[in-house]
Amino acid sequence: MIVLGINGGFRGVYQDVSAVLVRDGRVVAAIEEERLSRIKFSPGRLPYLSVLEVLKIGKVSIREVDMVAFHGSTWDAEIDPRLQDYFRHHFGFAPPIKRYHHHDCHAVSTFFSSGFKDALIVTLDNSGDGISAQVSTGKGTTVTNLKRFARPNSFGVFYSLFTQYCGFVKDKDEYKLMGLAAYGNRQAHDFSWLLQFENGELKLNTGFIKTSPPGAPSLHRDEMIFNSAFEKKMGAGRRIPTQPLTPFYKDIAASAQNHLDETVLKMLKHYVDATGLRKICLAGGVGLNCLMNQRVMDAPFVERLYVHPASSDAGISMGAAFLACLENGITPAAPDHVFLGNEFSNEEIWKTLKNCNTYFEECSNPAESAAQLVARNQVIGWFQGRMEFGPRALGNRSILANPAAPDIQSAVNNKIKFRDSFRPFGASVLEEDMP
């Protein structure tokens, strides 16, 4: 059975557009539309280039696809003919289309990718299909929902609120708030008045935010999601993006991160105690928060942690495809790696370089040559094999630089990435030195 999982939507609030091809329960290809369109997140779109690419990688035609799997189970029925028209218009054929619940897609994507035989599954995001968090158990081939939390009671809304308050763009720049958190005092502010998890219930204080009801579109990323009461409570106005990042906003970022960590840990401990399951699978956009994940991984009540590499809505496409497999008696197989995108032959690379009239040379040992350049504090664009699925550079599409060089962080941020000076990088070490 060949299943094409997709994510996206017709509205601007839907993003992380992607496509995943699954054959008999095994992931053949997975790629995000932004990697091909060069439009970050590809908001308000359905996958086109990514569908073409996964079909090409899988060497199948659209007519060989048995089912298209999508999220949006709570959307109006009129979405089905629109999706069929989309496929007929762009690909000449529309396979049968099945929609699944947004958080079920997240849950199944991470559990069946983890390789765990049983686990507590927690999916956290802004919202999807009106739900902002879901707790499930995975045992064998069965995923059972224990609890759903409706929007606006949302970890994602909580974190996006402070992202916007600190002068960044919500639903886009949350990773900037996470990076900024390293520069502030985590204990400077207590945000328990805004978000709490008590007695099995998650509660966001809606007196300080602007909301849209479950089933309605979320506020656009350009719309302010907090009100004047929030700014009064904070004691200072929001940061305008052109203003400097003062210690006050750094402390806000650090304190928001700390409250996210502590509240998520409280929720996880509640359900670990209730289920006895100490292996945890995470997904949803909040699952991309590396600092929170570190706290969860180090928690004494957590035996093992698995976070889906495409925890954002890009992973919805994989989860939807897995749900289609399960409905047809096929158990999804955990991918062996995340290098699931496209790749290029030497001939394709030569042709591109020559068309760009770019100087290049071949070397017999690229790793040795790159190491020598890095040792001389040169910055390397490292490109090999198939592209990673998910937002983390894991070695096949990475920038390499020497961490011993005093100015290297600012050089890469300012001269190459053209991004905020406080943004961090991931360190890589030899495997034998990992402990």
Short mmCIF file of C-alpha atoms in Angstrom, two decimals:
data_model
loop_
_atom_site.label_atom_id
_atom_site.label_comp_id
_atom_site.label_asym_id
_atom_site.label_seq_id
_atom_site.Cartn_x
_atom_site.Cartn_y
_atom_site.Cartn_z
CA MET A 1 0.00 0.00 0.00
CA ILE A 2 1.31 3.43 -0.99
CA VAL A 3 0.18 6.40 1.13
CA LEU A 4 0.93 10.05 0.49
CA GLY A 5 0.78 12.07 3.71
CA ILE A 6 0.49 15.83 3.32
CA ASN A 7 0.28 18.90 5.50
CA GLY A 8 -0.78 22.45 4.73
CA GLY A 9 -3.98 24.35 4.23
CA PHE A 10 -5.84 27.04 2.36
CA ARG A 11 -5.49 29.68 5.11
CA GLY A 12 -2.48 31.76 6.08
CA VAL A 13 -2.36 30.28 9.60
CA TYR A 14 -1.50 26.83 8.21
CA GLN A 15 2.21 26.36 7.69
CA ASP A 16 5.06 23.82 7.82
CA VAL A 17 3.84 22.44 4.50
CA SER A 18 5.24 19.00 3.74
CA ALA A 19 4.77 15.67 2.00
CA VAL A 20 5.70 12.14 3.06
CA LEU A 21 5.55 8.97 0.97
CA VAL A 22 5.02 5.70 2.86
CA ARG A 23 5.09 2.29 1.18
CA ASP A 24 3.79 -0.70 3.17
CA GLY A 25 4.37 1.16 6.43
CA ARG A 26 7.94 2.29 5.64
CA VAL A 27 8.83 5.92 5.03
CA VAL A 28 10.31 6.27 1.56
CA ALA A 29 10.68 10.04 1.45
CA ALA A 30 9.79 13.11 3.53
CA ILE A 31 10.44 16.72 2.64
CA GLU A 32 9.23 20.19 3.57
CA GLU A 33 7.91 22.51 0.90
CA GLU A 34 10.12 25.40 2.08
CA ARG A 35 13.26 23.44 1.09
CA LEU A 36 12.11 23.55 -2.52
CA SER A 37 10.10 26.77 -2.75
CA ARG A 38 12.60 28.79 -0.68
CA ILE A 39 9.64 30.37 1.17
CA LYS A 40 10.07 29.72 4.89
CA PHE A 41 7.21 27.61 6.32
CA SER A 42 5.28 28.05 3.00
CA PRO A 43 2.29 29.51 4.92
CA GLY A 44 -1.21 29.24 3.47
CA ARG A 45 -0.20 26.67 0.87
CA LEU A 46 -0.73 23.04 0.06
CA PRO A 47 2.29 20.93 -0.93
CA TYR A 48 3.13 20.91 -4.60
CA LEU A 49 6.90 20.76 -5.07
CA SER A 50 7.27 18.43 -2.09
CA VAL A 51 4.63 16.05 -3.49
CA LEU A 52 6.43 15.98 -6.82
CA GLU A 53 9.73 15.33 -5.05
CA VAL A 54 8.60 12.45 -2.81
CA LEU A 55 6.90 10.79 -5.79
CA LYS A 56 10.14 11.18 -7.75
CA ILE A 57 12.22 9.74 -4.90
CA GLY A 58 9.79 6.83 -4.53
CA LYS A 59 9.68 6.27 -8.31
CA VAL A 60 5.88 6.20 -8.31
CA SER A 61 3.21 8.16 -10.15
CA ILE A 62 0.26 9.86 -8.50
CA ARG A 63 -2.02 7.17 -9.97
CA GLU A 64 -0.13 4.51 -8.00
CA VAL A 65 -0.93 6.24 -4.68
CA ASP A 66 -3.66 4.33 -2.83
CA MET A 67 -4.57 7.13 -0.43
CA VAL A 68 -3.78 10.73 0.44
CA ALA A 69 -3.78 11.30 4.21
CA PHE A 70 -4.33 14.78 5.65
CA HIS A 71 -5.19 16.47 8.95
CA GLY A 72 -8.25 18.66 9.64
CA SER A 73 -10.80 16.06 10.72
CA THR A 74 -12.90 18.81 12.31
CA TRP A 75 -12.94 21.01 9.21
CA ASP A 76 -16.09 21.45 7.16
CA ALA A 77 -16.92 18.77 4.60
CA GLU A 78 -16.40 21.27 1.77
CA ILE A 79 -12.64 20.77 2.21
CA ASP A 80 -12.81 17.33 0.55
CA PRO A 81 -13.89 18.44 -2.94
CA ARG A 82 -11.42 21.32 -2.70
CA LEU A 83 -8.59 18.87 -2.02
CA GLN A 84 -9.74 16.63 -4.85
CA ASP A 85 -9.82 19.60 -7.21
CA TYR A 86 -6.34 20.59 -6.03
CA PHE A 87 -4.89 17.19 -6.91
CA ARG A 88 -6.72 16.97 -10.23
CA HIS A 89 -5.58 20.47 -11.19
CA HIS A 90 -1.90 20.09 -10.23
CA PHE A 91 -1.26 16.38 -10.73
CA GLY A 92 -3.95 15.23 -13.15
CA PHE A 93 -5.43 12.71 -10.72
CA ALA A 94 -6.90 12.67 -7.22
CA PRO A 95 -6.44 9.50 -5.14
CA PRO A 96 -8.93 8.84 -2.31
CA ILE A 97 -8.40 11.38 0.48
CA LYS A 98 -8.86 10.76 4.22
CA ARG A 99 -8.63 13.39 6.95
CA TYR A 100 -7.46 12.66 10.52
CA HIS A 101 -7.34 14.64 13.75
CA HIS A 102 -4.37 16.98 13.98
CA HIS A 103 -3.16 15.73 17.36
CA ASP A 104 -3.72 12.07 16.51
CA CYS A 105 -1.35 12.66 13.60
CA HIS A 106 1.24 14.18 15.93
CA ALA A 107 0.84 11.35 18.45
CA VAL A 108 1.14 8.51 15.94
CA SER A 109 4.07 10.19 14.17
CA THR A 110 6.21 10.24 17.30
CA PHE A 111 5.19 6.92 18.86
CA PHE A 112 5.75 4.78 15.78
CA SER A 113 8.97 6.62 14.94
CA SER A 114 10.34 6.06 18.46
CA GLY A 115 10.64 2.30 18.30
CA PHE A 116 9.24 2.09 21.85
CA LYS A 117 6.89 -0.81 22.58
CA ASP A 118 4.97 1.32 25.06
CA ALA A 119 5.13 4.99 25.98
CA LEU A 120 3.32 8.04 27.26
CA ILE A 121 2.64 10.28 24.26
CA VAL A 122 2.26 14.03 24.74
CA THR A 123 1.62 16.44 21.89
CA LEU A 124 1.83 20.18 22.54
CA ASP A 125 1.32 23.07 20.14
CA ASN A 126 -0.58 26.30 19.59
CA SER A 127 -3.62 24.35 18.41
CA GLY A 128 -4.86 22.02 15.73
CA ASP A 129 -8.44 20.90 15.14
CA GLY A 130 -9.30 23.07 18.15
CA ILE A 131 -6.98 21.15 20.50
CA SER A 132 -3.73 22.50 21.93
CA ALA A 133 -2.47 19.46 23.87
CA GLN A 134 -3.20 15.76 23.91
CA VAL A 135 -2.06 12.98 26.22
CA SER A 136 -2.16 9.40 24.94
CA THR A 137 -0.66 6.03 25.62
CA GLY A 138 1.00 3.85 23.04
CA LYS A 139 1.11 0.12 23.55
CA GLY A 140 2.07 -2.19 20.70
CA THR A 141 0.07 -1.04 17.69
CA THR A 142 -2.59 0.80 19.70
CA VAL A 143 -2.64 4.49 20.61
CA THR A 144 -5.29 5.45 23.17
CA ASN A 145 -6.23 9.05 23.96
CA LEU A 146 -6.44 9.90 27.65
CA LYS A 147 -7.05 13.65 27.63
CA ARG A 148 -7.39 16.57 25.24
CA PHE A 149 -7.00 20.24 26.18
CA ALA A 150 -8.89 22.75 24.04
CA ARG A 151 -7.54 26.05 22.80
CA PRO A 152 -6.79 28.61 24.22
CA ASN A 153 -5.42 26.53 27.13
CA SER A 154 -2.16 26.12 25.31
CA PHE A 155 1.57 25.95 25.96
CA GLY A 156 2.05 27.18 22.41
CA VAL A 157 -0.14 30.26 22.92
CA PHE A 158 1.67 30.98 26.21
CA TYR A 159 5.09 30.89 24.53
CA SER A 160 3.94 32.76 21.42
CA LEU A 161 2.56 35.51 23.63
CA PHE A 162 6.00 36.22 25.08
CA THR A 163 7.61 35.80 21.66
CA GLN A 164 5.42 38.64 20.42
CA TYR A 165 5.80 40.71 23.60
CA CYS A 166 9.59 40.62 23.19
CA GLY A 167 9.31 42.02 19.67
CA PHE A 168 9.44 38.86 17.59
CA VAL A 169 6.86 37.30 15.26
CA LYS A 170 4.54 34.71 16.80
CA ASP A 171 4.18 31.32 15.12
CA LYS A 172 7.57 31.98 13.52
CA ASP A 173 10.20 33.32 15.92
CA GLU A 174 9.66 31.18 19.01
CA TYR A 175 13.16 29.76 18.51
CA LYS A 176 14.49 33.31 18.93
CA LEU A 177 12.82 33.60 22.33
CA MET A 178 14.37 30.24 23.24
CA GLY A 179 17.82 31.51 22.22
CA LEU A 180 17.35 34.79 24.07
CA ALA A 181 16.39 32.92 27.24
CA ALA A 182 20.04 31.97 27.79
CA TYR A 183 20.90 35.62 28.46
CA GLY A 184 18.36 36.34 31.21
CA ASN A 185 17.46 35.44 34.79
CA ARG A 186 15.08 32.48 34.85
CA GLN A 187 13.76 33.50 38.28
CA ALA A 188 13.14 37.19 37.50
CA HIS A 189 9.40 36.77 36.89
CA ASP A 190 6.72 34.35 38.09
CA PHE A 191 4.19 33.63 35.35
CA SER A 192 1.98 31.23 37.29
CA TRP A 193 -0.77 33.86 37.05
CA LEU A 194 -0.91 33.24 33.31
CA LEU A 195 -0.54 29.47 32.87
CA GLN A 196 -1.11 26.65 35.34
CA PHE A 197 -1.45 22.88 35.37
CA GLU A 198 -3.38 21.80 38.44
CA ASN A 199 -5.38 18.64 39.24
CA GLY A 200 -5.04 17.33 35.71
CA GLU A 201 -6.21 20.54 34.05
CA LEU A 202 -4.27 23.03 31.95
CA LYS A 203 -5.50 26.61 32.28
CA LEU A 204 -4.39 29.74 30.44
CA ASN A 205 -5.70 32.99 31.93
CA THR A 206 -7.72 34.40 29.04
CA GLY A 207 -8.17 37.75 30.77
CA PHE A 208 -4.85 38.82 29.32
CA ILE A 209 -5.07 37.52 25.74
CA LYS A 210 -7.15 37.84 22.61
CA THR A 211 -8.69 34.55 21.60
CA SER A 212 -10.58 32.82 18.82
CA PRO A 213 -12.98 29.99 19.67
CA PRO A 214 -12.22 26.30 18.95
CA GLY A 215 -12.96 25.53 15.32
CA ALA A 216 -12.25 29.11 14.19
CA PRO A 217 -8.93 30.14 12.63
CA SER A 218 -6.20 31.24 15.03
CA LEU A 219 -5.20 34.87 15.03
CA HIS A 220 -2.80 35.71 12.22
CA ARG A 221 0.87 35.98 13.16
CA ASP A 222 0.75 39.73 12.45
CA GLU A 223 -2.11 40.29 14.91
CA MET A 224 -1.43 41.16 18.55
CA ILE A 225 -2.53 38.30 20.80
CA PHE A 226 -2.22 40.07 24.18
CA ASN A 227 -4.30 42.99 25.43
CA SER A 228 -3.69 46.17 27.41
CA ALA A 229 -4.35 44.32 30.68
CA PHE A 230 -1.35 42.10 29.93
CA GLU A 231 0.96 45.06 29.35
CA LYS A 232 -0.28 46.67 32.56
CA LYS A 233 0.37 43.43 34.45
CA MET A 234 3.88 43.21 33.00
CA GLY A 235 4.62 46.77 34.11
CA ALA A 236 6.12 47.75 30.76
CA GLY A 237 4.99 47.94 27.15
CA ARG A 238 5.89 45.44 24.49
CA ARG A 239 9.19 45.76 22.70
CA ILE A 240 8.99 47.29 19.23
CA PRO A 241 11.11 45.13 16.88
CA THR A 242 13.49 48.01 16.07
CA GLN A 243 14.23 48.68 19.76
CA PRO A 244 17.26 47.14 21.52
CA LEU A 245 16.93 43.97 23.57
CA THR A 246 17.35 45.30 27.09
CA PRO A 247 17.98 43.11 30.16
CA PHE A 248 14.26 43.39 30.97
CA TYR A 249 13.25 41.45 27.84
CA LYS A 250 16.06 38.95 28.31
CA ASP A 251 14.70 38.25 31.79
CA ILE A 252 11.19 37.92 30.33
CA ALA A 253 12.45 35.34 27.83
CA ALA A 254 14.32 33.37 30.49
CA SER A 255 11.39 33.43 32.92
CA ALA A 256 8.89 32.39 30.22
CA GLN A 257 11.18 29.51 29.28
CA ASN A 258 11.48 28.48 32.91
CA HIS A 259 7.71 28.52 33.43
CA LEU A 260 7.19 26.48 30.26
CA ASP A 261 9.71 23.91 31.49
CA GLU A 262 8.26 23.66 34.99
CA THR A 263 4.62 23.46 33.83
CA VAL A 264 5.34 20.80 31.20
CA LEU A 265 7.28 18.77 33.78
CA LYS A 266 4.34 19.04 36.16
CA MET A 267 1.97 17.74 33.49
CA LEU A 268 4.29 14.89 32.52
CA LYS A 269 4.80 13.84 36.15
CA HIS A 270 1.02 13.77 36.64
CA TYR A 271 0.53 11.37 33.73
CA VAL A 272 3.62 9.27 34.43
CA ASP A 273 2.21 8.68 37.91
CA ALA A 274 -1.25 7.93 36.49
CA THR A 275 -0.08 5.47 33.80
CA GLY A 276 3.19 4.09 35.14
CA LEU A 277 4.74 4.74 31.72
CA ARG A 278 8.19 6.31 32.02
CA LYS A 279 9.15 6.38 28.35
CA ILE A 280 7.86 9.59 26.78
CA CYS A 281 7.22 10.56 23.17
CA LEU A 282 6.81 14.24 22.31
CA ALA A 283 5.55 16.02 19.20
CA GLY A 284 3.84 19.25 18.23
CA GLY A 285 5.49 22.61 17.73
CA VAL A 286 6.37 22.97 21.44
CA GLY A 287 8.42 19.79 21.01
CA LEU A 288 10.96 21.84 19.05
CA ASN A 289 11.95 23.64 22.26
CA CYS A 290 15.37 22.12 22.93
CA LEU A 291 15.73 23.65 26.38
CA MET A 292 12.44 22.14 27.54
CA ASN A 293 13.38 18.79 26.03
CA GLN A 294 16.65 18.82 27.97
CA ARG A 295 14.75 19.40 31.22
CA VAL A 296 12.38 16.55 30.38
CA MET A 297 15.23 14.21 29.47
CA ASP A 298 16.97 14.95 32.78
CA ALA A 299 13.83 14.54 34.90
CA PRO A 300 14.23 11.65 37.39
CA PHE A 301 10.80 10.23 36.53
CA VAL A 302 11.64 9.95 32.80
CA GLU A 303 13.35 6.75 31.69
CA ARG A 304 13.72 7.62 27.99
CA LEU A 305 12.60 10.50 25.78
CA TYR A 306 11.88 10.51 22.06
CA VAL A 307 11.09 13.74 20.23
CA HIS A 308 9.93 13.54 16.64
CA PRO A 309 12.54 15.27 14.43
CA ALA A 310 9.79 17.14 12.57
CA SER A 311 7.72 17.93 15.65
CA SER A 312 6.24 20.97 13.95
CA ASP A 313 3.23 20.56 11.70
CA ALA A 314 5.61 19.25 9.04
CA GLY A 315 5.43 15.95 10.93
CA ILE A 316 1.64 15.87 10.49
CA SER A 317 2.15 14.43 7.03
CA MET A 318 4.02 11.44 8.46
CA GLY A 319 1.47 10.88 11.21
CA ALA A 320 -1.45 11.06 8.81
CA ALA A 321 0.20 8.50 6.55
CA PHE A 322 0.85 6.23 9.55
CA LEU A 323 -2.82 6.47 10.59
CA ALA A 324 -3.87 5.43 7.09
CA CYS A 325 -1.55 2.43 7.33
CA LEU A 326 -2.94 1.42 10.72
CA GLU A 327 -6.52 1.60 9.39
CA ASN A 328 -5.50 -0.85 6.69
CA GLY A 329 -3.81 -3.32 9.02
CA ILE A 330 -0.24 -2.16 8.35
CA THR A 331 2.04 -1.37 11.29
CA PRO A 332 4.23 1.68 10.58
CA ALA A 333 7.96 1.03 10.83
CA ALA A 334 10.27 3.42 12.68
CA PRO A 335 12.55 5.21 10.20
CA ASP A 336 16.21 4.32 10.62
CA HIS A 337 17.30 7.94 10.19
CA VAL A 338 15.97 11.39 9.29
CA PHE A 339 17.81 11.78 5.98
CA LEU A 340 14.62 11.35 4.00
CA GLY A 341 14.71 14.22 1.50
CA ASN A 342 16.25 14.68 -1.90
CA GLU A 343 19.89 14.37 -2.94
CA PHE A 344 22.01 15.29 -5.95
CA SER A 345 24.52 13.41 -8.06
CA ASN A 346 28.00 14.74 -8.80
CA GLU A 347 26.87 15.37 -12.35
CA GLU A 348 23.97 17.57 -11.16
CA ILE A 349 26.30 19.48 -8.84
CA TRP A 350 28.88 20.02 -11.60
CA LYS A 351 26.20 21.31 -13.96
CA THR A 352 24.85 23.76 -11.39
CA LEU A 353 28.30 25.10 -10.50
CA LYS A 354 29.21 25.55 -14.16
CA ASN A 355 25.90 27.29 -14.92
CA CYS A 356 26.64 29.70 -12.06
CA ASN A 357 30.13 30.30 -13.47
CA THR A 358 31.48 29.47 -10.02
CA TYR A 359 35.06 28.44 -9.35
CA PHE A 360 35.29 24.99 -7.83
CA GLU A 361 37.75 22.18 -7.40
CA GLU A 362 37.44 18.53 -6.54
CA CYS A 363 39.36 16.92 -3.70
CA SER A 364 39.97 13.27 -2.94
CA ASN A 365 39.09 13.57 0.76
CA PRO A 366 36.46 16.28 1.40
CA ALA A 367 36.37 15.61 5.17
CA GLU A 368 40.12 16.14 5.53
CA SER A 369 40.03 19.27 3.38
CA ALA A 370 37.10 20.68 5.36
CA ALA A 371 38.84 19.93 8.67
CA GLN A 372 41.94 21.82 7.55
CA LEU A 373 39.84 24.83 6.55
CA VAL A 374 37.86 24.80 9.80
CA ALA A 375 41.13 24.62 11.75
CA ARG A 376 42.14 27.82 9.93
CA ASN A 377 38.86 29.41 11.12
CA GLN A 378 37.23 29.23 7.71
CA VAL A 379 33.47 28.57 7.61
CA ILE A 380 32.29 25.56 5.61
CA GLY A 381 28.98 24.85 3.90
CA TRP A 382 28.76 21.06 4.27
CA PHE A 383 26.48 19.27 1.81
CA GLN A 384 26.16 15.51 1.43
CA GLY A 385 23.59 12.80 0.84
CA ARG A 386 19.87 13.23 1.39
CA MET A 387 18.33 16.25 3.12
CA GLU A 388 17.19 16.07 6.75
CA PHE A 389 13.48 16.02 7.61
CA GLY A 390 12.84 18.62 10.29
CA PRO A 391 14.38 21.99 11.15
CA ARG A 392 17.63 20.81 12.76
CA ALA A 393 20.83 20.67 10.70
CA LEU A 394 22.24 17.21 11.42
CA GLY A 395 25.26 16.99 9.19
CA ASN A 396 23.93 16.60 5.66
CA ARG A 397 23.04 20.30 5.26
CA SER A 398 25.15 22.13 7.84
CA ILE A 399 27.40 25.13 8.40
CA LEU A 400 30.65 24.08 10.07
CA ALA A 401 32.88 26.44 12.03
CA ASN A 402 35.59 26.30 14.66
CA PRO A 403 34.14 26.88 18.16
CA ALA A 404 37.62 27.71 19.50
CA ALA A 405 37.76 30.89 17.41
CA PRO A 406 36.68 33.79 19.70
CA ASP A 407 34.66 35.69 17.09
CA ILE A 408 33.25 32.77 15.13
CA GLN A 409 29.71 32.92 16.56
CA SER A 410 29.24 36.55 15.57
CA ALA A 411 30.94 35.99 12.23
CA VAL A 412 28.55 33.20 11.26
CA ASN A 413 25.48 35.07 12.55
CA ASN A 414 26.34 38.47 11.07
CA LYS A 415 28.11 37.61 7.83
CA ILE A 416 26.58 34.31 6.74
CA LYS A 417 23.25 33.67 8.40
CA PHE A 418 22.30 37.39 8.64
CA ARG A 419 20.47 36.76 11.89
CA ASP A 420 20.27 38.01 15.49
CA SER A 421 23.62 38.14 17.26
CA PHE A 422 22.36 36.12 20.26
CA ARG A 423 21.33 33.08 18.23
CA PRO A 424 23.13 29.87 19.26
CA PHE A 425 24.62 26.97 17.35
CA GLY A 426 24.74 23.27 18.06
CA ALA A 427 28.08 21.69 18.94
CA SER A 428 29.24 18.46 17.37
CA VAL A 429 31.81 16.12 18.90
CA LEU A 430 33.41 12.82 18.01
CA GLU A 431 31.17 9.91 18.88
CA GLU A 432 33.75 8.39 21.21
CA ASP A 433 33.87 11.69 23.15
CA MET A 434 30.07 11.96 23.45
CA PRO A 435 29.81 10.96 27.15
#
